[in-house]
Coordinates of C-alpha atoms and ligand atoms in Angstrom, one line a residue:
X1 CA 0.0 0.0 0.0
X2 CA 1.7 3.1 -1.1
X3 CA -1.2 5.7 0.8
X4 CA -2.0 5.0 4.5
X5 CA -4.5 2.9 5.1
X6 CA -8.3 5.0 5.1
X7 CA -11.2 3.2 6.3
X8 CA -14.0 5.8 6.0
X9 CA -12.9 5.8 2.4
X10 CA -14.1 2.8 2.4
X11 CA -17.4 2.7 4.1
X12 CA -20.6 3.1 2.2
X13 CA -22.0 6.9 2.7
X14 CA -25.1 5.8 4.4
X15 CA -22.9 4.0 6.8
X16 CA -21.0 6.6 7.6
X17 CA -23.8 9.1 8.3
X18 CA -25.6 6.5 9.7
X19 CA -27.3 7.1 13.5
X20 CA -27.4 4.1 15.1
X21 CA -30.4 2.9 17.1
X22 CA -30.1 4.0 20.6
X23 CA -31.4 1.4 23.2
X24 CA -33.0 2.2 26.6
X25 CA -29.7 0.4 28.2
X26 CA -27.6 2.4 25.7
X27 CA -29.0 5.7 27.0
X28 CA -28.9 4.6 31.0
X29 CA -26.1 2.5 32.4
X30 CA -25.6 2.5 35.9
X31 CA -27.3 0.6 39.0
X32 CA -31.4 1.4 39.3
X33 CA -33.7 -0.8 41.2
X34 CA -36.8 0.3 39.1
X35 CA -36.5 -0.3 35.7
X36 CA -39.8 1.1 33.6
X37 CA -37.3 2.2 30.5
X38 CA -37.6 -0.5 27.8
X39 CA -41.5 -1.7 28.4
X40 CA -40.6 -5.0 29.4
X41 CA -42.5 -7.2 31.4
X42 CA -42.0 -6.3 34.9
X43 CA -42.8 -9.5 36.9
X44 CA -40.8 -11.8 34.9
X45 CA -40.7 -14.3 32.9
X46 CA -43.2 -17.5 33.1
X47 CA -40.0 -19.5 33.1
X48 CA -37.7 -21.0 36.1
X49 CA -35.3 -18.5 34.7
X50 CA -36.1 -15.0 34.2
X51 CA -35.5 -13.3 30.6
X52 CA -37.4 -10.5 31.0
X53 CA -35.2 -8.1 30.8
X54 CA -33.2 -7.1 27.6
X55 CA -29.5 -8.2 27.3
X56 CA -26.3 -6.5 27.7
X57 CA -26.1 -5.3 23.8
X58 CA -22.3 -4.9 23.5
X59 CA -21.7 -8.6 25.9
X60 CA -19.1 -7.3 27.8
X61 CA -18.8 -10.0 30.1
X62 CA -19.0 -12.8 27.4
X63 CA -16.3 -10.5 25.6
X64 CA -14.2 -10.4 29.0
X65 CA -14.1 -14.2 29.1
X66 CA -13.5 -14.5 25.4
X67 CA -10.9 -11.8 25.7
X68 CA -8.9 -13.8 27.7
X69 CA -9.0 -16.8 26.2
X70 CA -8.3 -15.8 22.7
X71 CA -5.7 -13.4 23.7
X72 CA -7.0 -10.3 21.7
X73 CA -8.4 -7.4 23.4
X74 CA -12.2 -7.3 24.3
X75 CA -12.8 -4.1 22.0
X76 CA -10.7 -5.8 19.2
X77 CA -14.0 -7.9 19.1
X78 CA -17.3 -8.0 17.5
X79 CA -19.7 -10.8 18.7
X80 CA -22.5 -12.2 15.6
X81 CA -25.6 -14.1 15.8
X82 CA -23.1 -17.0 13.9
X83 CA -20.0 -15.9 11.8
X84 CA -22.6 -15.7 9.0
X85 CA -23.7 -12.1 10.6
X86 CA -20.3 -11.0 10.6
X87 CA -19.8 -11.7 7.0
X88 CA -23.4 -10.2 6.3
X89 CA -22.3 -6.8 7.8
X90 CA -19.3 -6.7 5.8
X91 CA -21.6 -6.7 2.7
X92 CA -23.8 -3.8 4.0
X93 CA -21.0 -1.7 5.7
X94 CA -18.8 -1.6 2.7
X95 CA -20.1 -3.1 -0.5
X96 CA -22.6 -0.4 -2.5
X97 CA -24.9 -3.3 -4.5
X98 CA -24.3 -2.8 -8.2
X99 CA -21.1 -0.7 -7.4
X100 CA -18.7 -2.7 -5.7
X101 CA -17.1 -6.0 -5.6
X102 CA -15.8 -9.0 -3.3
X103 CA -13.1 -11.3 -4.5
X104 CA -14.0 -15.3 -3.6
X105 CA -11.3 -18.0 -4.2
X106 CA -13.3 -21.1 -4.9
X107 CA -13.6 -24.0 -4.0
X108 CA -14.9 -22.4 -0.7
X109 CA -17.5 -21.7 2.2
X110 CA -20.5 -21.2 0.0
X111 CA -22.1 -18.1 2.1
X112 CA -19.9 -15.7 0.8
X113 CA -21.2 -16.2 -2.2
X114 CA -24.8 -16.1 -0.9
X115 CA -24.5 -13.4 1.2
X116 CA -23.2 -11.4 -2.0
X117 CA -26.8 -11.8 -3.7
X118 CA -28.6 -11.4 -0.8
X119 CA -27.0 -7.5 -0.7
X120 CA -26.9 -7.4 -4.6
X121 CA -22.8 -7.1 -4.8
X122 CA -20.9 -8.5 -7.6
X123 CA -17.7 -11.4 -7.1
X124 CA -15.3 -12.2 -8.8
X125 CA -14.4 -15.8 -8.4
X126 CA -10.2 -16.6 -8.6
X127 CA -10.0 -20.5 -8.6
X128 CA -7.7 -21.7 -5.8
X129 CA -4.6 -24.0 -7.6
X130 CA -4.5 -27.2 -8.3
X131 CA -3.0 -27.5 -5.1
X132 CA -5.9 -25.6 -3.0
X133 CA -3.6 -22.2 -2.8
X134 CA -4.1 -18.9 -3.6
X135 CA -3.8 -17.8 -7.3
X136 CA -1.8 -14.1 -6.3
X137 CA -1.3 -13.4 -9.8
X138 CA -5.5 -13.9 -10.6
X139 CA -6.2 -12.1 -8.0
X140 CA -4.3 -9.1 -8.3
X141 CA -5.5 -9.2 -11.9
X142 CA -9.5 -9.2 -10.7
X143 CA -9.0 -6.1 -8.3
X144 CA -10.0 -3.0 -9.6
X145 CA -10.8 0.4 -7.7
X146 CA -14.6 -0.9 -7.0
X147 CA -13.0 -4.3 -5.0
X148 CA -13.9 -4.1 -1.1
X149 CA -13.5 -7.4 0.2
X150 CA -11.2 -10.1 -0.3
X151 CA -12.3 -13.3 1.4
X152 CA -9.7 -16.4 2.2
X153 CA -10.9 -19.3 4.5
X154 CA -8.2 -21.1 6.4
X155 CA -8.2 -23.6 6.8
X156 CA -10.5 -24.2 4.1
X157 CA -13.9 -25.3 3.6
X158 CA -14.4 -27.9 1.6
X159 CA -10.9 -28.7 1.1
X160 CA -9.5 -29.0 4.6
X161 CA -5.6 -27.4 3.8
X162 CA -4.0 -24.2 5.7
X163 CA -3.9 -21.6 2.9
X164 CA 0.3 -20.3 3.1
X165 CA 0.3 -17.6 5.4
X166 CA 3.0 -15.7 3.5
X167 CA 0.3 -15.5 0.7
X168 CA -2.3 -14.0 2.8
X169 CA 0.4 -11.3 4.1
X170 CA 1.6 -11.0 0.3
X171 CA -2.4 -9.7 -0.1
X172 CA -2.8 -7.7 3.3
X173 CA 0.3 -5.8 2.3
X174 CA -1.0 -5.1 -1.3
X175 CA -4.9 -5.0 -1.1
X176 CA -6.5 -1.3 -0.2
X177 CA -9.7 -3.3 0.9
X178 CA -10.3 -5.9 3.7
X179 CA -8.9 -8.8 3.5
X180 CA -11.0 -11.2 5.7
X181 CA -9.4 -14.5 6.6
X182 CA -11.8 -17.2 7.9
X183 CA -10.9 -19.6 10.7
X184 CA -13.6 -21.3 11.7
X185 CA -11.5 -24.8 11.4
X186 CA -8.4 -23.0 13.2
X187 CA -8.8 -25.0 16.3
X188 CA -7.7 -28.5 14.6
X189 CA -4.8 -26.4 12.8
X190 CA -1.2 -26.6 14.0
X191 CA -0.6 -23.2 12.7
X192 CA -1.2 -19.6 14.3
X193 CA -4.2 -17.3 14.2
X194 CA -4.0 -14.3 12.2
X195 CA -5.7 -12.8 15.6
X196 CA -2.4 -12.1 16.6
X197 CA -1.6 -9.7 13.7
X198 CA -4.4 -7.3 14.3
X199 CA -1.9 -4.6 15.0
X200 CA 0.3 -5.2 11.8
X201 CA -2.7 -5.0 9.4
X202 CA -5.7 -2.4 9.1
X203 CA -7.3 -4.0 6.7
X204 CA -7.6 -7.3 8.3
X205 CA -10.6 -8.9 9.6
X206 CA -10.4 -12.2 11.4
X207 CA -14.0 -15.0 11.6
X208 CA -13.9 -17.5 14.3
X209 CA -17.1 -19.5 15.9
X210 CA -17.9 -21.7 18.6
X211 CA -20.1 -23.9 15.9
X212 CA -17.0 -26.3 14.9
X213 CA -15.0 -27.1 17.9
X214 CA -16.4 -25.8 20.8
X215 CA -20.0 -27.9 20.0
X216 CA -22.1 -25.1 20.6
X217 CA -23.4 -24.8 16.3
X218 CA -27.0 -24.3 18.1
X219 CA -26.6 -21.4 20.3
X220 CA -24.9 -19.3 17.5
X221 CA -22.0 -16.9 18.5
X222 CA -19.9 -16.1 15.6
X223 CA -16.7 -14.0 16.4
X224 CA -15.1 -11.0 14.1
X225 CA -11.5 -9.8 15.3
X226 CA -10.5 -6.6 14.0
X227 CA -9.1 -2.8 14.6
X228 CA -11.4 -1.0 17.1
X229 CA -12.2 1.0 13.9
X230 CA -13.5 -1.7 12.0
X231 CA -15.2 -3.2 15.3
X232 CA -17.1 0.0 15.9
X233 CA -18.5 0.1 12.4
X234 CA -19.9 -3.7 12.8
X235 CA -21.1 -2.2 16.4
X236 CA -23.2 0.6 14.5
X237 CA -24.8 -1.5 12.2
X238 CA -25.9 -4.8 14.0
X239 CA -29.0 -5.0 15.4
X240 CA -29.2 -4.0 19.2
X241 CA -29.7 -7.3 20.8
X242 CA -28.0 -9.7 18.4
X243 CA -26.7 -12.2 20.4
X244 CA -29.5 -13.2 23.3
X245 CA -29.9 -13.8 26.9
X246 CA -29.8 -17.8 26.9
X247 CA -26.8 -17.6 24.6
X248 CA -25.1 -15.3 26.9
X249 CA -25.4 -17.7 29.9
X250 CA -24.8 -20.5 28.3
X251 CA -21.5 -19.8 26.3
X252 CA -20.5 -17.8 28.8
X253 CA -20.7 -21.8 31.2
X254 CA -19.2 -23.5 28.4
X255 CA -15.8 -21.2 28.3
X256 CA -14.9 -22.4 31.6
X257 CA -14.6 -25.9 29.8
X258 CA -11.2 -25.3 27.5
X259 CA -9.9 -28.5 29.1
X260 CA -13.1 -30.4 27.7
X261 CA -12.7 -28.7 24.4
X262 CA -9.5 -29.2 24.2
X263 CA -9.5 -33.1 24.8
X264 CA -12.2 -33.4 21.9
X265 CA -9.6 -31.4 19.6
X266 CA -6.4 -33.5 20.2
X267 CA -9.1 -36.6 20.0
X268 CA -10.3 -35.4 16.4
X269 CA -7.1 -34.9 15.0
X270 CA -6.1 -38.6 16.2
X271 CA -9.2 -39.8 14.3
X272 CA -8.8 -38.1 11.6
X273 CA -5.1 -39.2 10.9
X274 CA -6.7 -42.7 11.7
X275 CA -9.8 -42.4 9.0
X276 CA -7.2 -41.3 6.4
X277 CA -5.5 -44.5 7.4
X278 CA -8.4 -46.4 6.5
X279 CA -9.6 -45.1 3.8
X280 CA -6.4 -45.4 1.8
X281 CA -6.6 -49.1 2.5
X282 CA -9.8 -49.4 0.5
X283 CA -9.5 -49.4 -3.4
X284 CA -12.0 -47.1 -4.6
X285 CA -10.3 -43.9 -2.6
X286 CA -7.8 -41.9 -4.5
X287 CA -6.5 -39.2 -3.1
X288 CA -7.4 -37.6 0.8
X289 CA -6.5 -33.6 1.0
X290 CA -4.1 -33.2 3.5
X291 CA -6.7 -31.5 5.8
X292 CA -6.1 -29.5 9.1
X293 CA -9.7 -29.1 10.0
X294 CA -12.6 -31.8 11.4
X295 CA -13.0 -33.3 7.8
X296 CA -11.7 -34.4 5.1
X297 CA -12.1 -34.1 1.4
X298 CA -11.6 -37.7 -0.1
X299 CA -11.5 -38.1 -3.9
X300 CA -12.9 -41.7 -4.9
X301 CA -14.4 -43.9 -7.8
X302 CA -17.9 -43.1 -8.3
X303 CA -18.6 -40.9 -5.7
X304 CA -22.6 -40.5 -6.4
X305 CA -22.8 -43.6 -5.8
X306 CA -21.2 -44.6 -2.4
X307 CA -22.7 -40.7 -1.1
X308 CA -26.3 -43.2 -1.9
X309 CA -24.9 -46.6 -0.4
X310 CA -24.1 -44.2 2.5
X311 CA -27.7 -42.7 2.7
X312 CA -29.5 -46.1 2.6
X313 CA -27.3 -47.2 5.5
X314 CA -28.2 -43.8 7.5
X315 CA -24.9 -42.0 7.1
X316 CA -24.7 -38.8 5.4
X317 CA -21.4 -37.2 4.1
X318 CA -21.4 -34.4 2.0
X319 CA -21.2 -34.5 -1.5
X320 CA -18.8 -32.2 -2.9
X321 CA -18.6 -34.5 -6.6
X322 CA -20.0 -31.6 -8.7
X323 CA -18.1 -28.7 -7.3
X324 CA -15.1 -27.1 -9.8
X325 CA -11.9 -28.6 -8.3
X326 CA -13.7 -31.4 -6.1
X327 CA -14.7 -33.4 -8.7
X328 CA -15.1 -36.7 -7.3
X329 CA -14.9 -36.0 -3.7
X330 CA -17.0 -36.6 -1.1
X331 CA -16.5 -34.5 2.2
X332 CA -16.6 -36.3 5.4
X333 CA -16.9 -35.0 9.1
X334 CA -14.8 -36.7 11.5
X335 CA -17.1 -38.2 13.7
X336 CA -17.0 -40.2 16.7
X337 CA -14.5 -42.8 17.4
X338 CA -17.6 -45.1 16.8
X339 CA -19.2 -43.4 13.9
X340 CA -16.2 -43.6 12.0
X341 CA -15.5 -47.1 12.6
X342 CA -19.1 -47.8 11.1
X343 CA -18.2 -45.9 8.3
X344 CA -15.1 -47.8 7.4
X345 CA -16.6 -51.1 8.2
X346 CA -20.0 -49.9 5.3
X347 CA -17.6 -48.8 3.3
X348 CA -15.1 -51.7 3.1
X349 CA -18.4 -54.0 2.4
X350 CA -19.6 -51.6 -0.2
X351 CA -21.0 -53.2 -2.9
X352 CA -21.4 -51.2 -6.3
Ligands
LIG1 C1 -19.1 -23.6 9.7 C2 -18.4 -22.4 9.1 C3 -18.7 -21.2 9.7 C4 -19.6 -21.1 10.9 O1 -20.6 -20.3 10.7 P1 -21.5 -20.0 12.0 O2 -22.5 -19.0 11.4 O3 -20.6 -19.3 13.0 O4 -22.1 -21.2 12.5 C5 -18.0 -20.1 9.2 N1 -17.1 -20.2 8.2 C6 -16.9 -21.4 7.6 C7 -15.8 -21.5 6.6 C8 -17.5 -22.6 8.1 O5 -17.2 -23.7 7.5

């Protein structure tokens, strides 16, 4: 980057003069023992809980906890009803639909795509390699003045590799946009979050959720790490109460379980090393992706039809066959010591 990075040149212009919603809670935040601000309920809530009351909007304790054990800063943070909110303010806060455009290196996490329609913004797809790496050349060839967003997903989804870190620096030294790197698998990775570079890089935005490791998909709290900058624009446009009350509590319980976590982690990467094992035993597998996440992508003979053998036995793996660059794979979760022991055993028996 030859100018200093400029993030209001960025921002959309109805961002930017944008008044946020102010919330009863916003406006009054000290101790009151009669609260008739917000038009709740004032008896309760017919529950053995009460939920009556509205939630902290900005989740400072939840952010405390998570602070600490992601060793970034609490207003470095941005909390999203799943990462898919974070990804969806991205699109609103800096893409102008029609005007602007995001940069996707396929095969990948399909919602970036999605979440490109839903706000009406162009992409520009730059196939990964042949090797699941980033094309620098074909992507510095589809920026143009209009490009916000640059989104890399490490590791990746489908494919299951790390993406080379001095590739992603090559582009967050280079790109004039945001560069937002994806770790929702970085758990099961060996290598180091880009959370720790937040102070090198402006344009940097990191994703991380509790969905994949930390088994909480169901109460949905996506992370976005970023420059207090960046963090106070995704603050300004989510909606008050994103993330609720029960999810609060309840993640908030589960963080003092690392150790569990943890143990599940280390457990997963032993099973998936094993699966590999077994799958290369069986002839109809060609090729398994090297994968540092909780799947693998597994490139076989006639994939439609073991994904079907699979489905009439009850087990369902993800079919990745037609996807540019997965052709023939199939994309399978590590499971339970159990479950994948099941799924060896149906598919050294296959049949077709
Ligand atoms: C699963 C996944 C997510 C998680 O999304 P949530 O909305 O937080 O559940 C994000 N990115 C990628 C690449 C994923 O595979």
């Amino acid at each position: 980057m030859d100018t200093p990075f400029n993030l209001t040149k960025l921002l959309r212009e109805n961002i930017k003069n944008l008044v946020p919603y102010s919330s009863a809670r916003d406006e009054f935040k000290g101790e009151a023992s009669i609260l008739i601000d917000a038009n709740e309920n004032a008896f309760g809530s017919p529950l053995a809980h009460n939920y009556n009351r509205y939630p902290d909007p900005l989740q400072h304790q939840l952010k405390h906890k998570l602070a600490h054990i992601k060793g970034v800063p609490a207003e470095n943070m941005f909390l999203g009803n799943g990462s898919d909110e974070a990804i969806d303010i991205l699109f609103r806060a800096f893409c102008r639909p029609g005007v602007d455009n995001v940069i996707l290196v396929p095969p990948t996490y399909g919602m970036y795509e999605v979440s490109a329609n839903i706000n009406d913004v162009a992409f520009r797809k730059v196939n990964l390699t042949k090797e699941y790496q980033l094309d620098l050349e074909g992507i510095e060839n589809a920026v143009d003045e209009h490009t916000k967003l640059i989104f890399i997903c490490s590791p990746n989804n489908p494919t299951g590799n790390t993406i080379n870190r001095h590739d992603i620096e090559t582009i967050l030294n280079n790109f004039d946009g945001l560069v937002v790197v994806d770790e929702a698998y970085i758990n099961f990775s060996q290598t180091k979050s880009f959370t720790q570079e937040l102070a090198e890089y402006q344009n940097l935005v990191v994703l991380q959720t509790l969905s994949k490791a930390w088994g909480l998909a169901a109460l949905r709290l996506g992370m976005a790490f970023a420059s207090t900058e960046i963090i106070s624009v995704f603050n300004k446009i989510k909606p008050p109460y994103n993330i609720n009350q029960a999810t609060q509590d309840i993640v908030l319980e589960a963080l003092d379980q690392v150790d569990q976590v943890n143990g599940w982690i280390k457990q997963t990467v032993v099973e998936r090393e094993k699966l590999v094992q077994g799958l290369y035993k069986l002839d109809m597998v060609q090729h398994i992706t090297p994968s540092d996440a909780n799947f693998i992508l597994v490139k076989m003979n006639d994939p439609r039809a073991v994904y079907a053998y699979l489905v009439s036995h009850g087990i369902i793996v993800r079919d990745r066959s037609k996807v540019e660059l997965c052709e023939g794979c199939l994309r399978i979760t590590i499971g339970t010591p159990e479950e994948n022991r099941i799924l060896l055993e149906k598919l050294t028996t296959i049949n077709i």
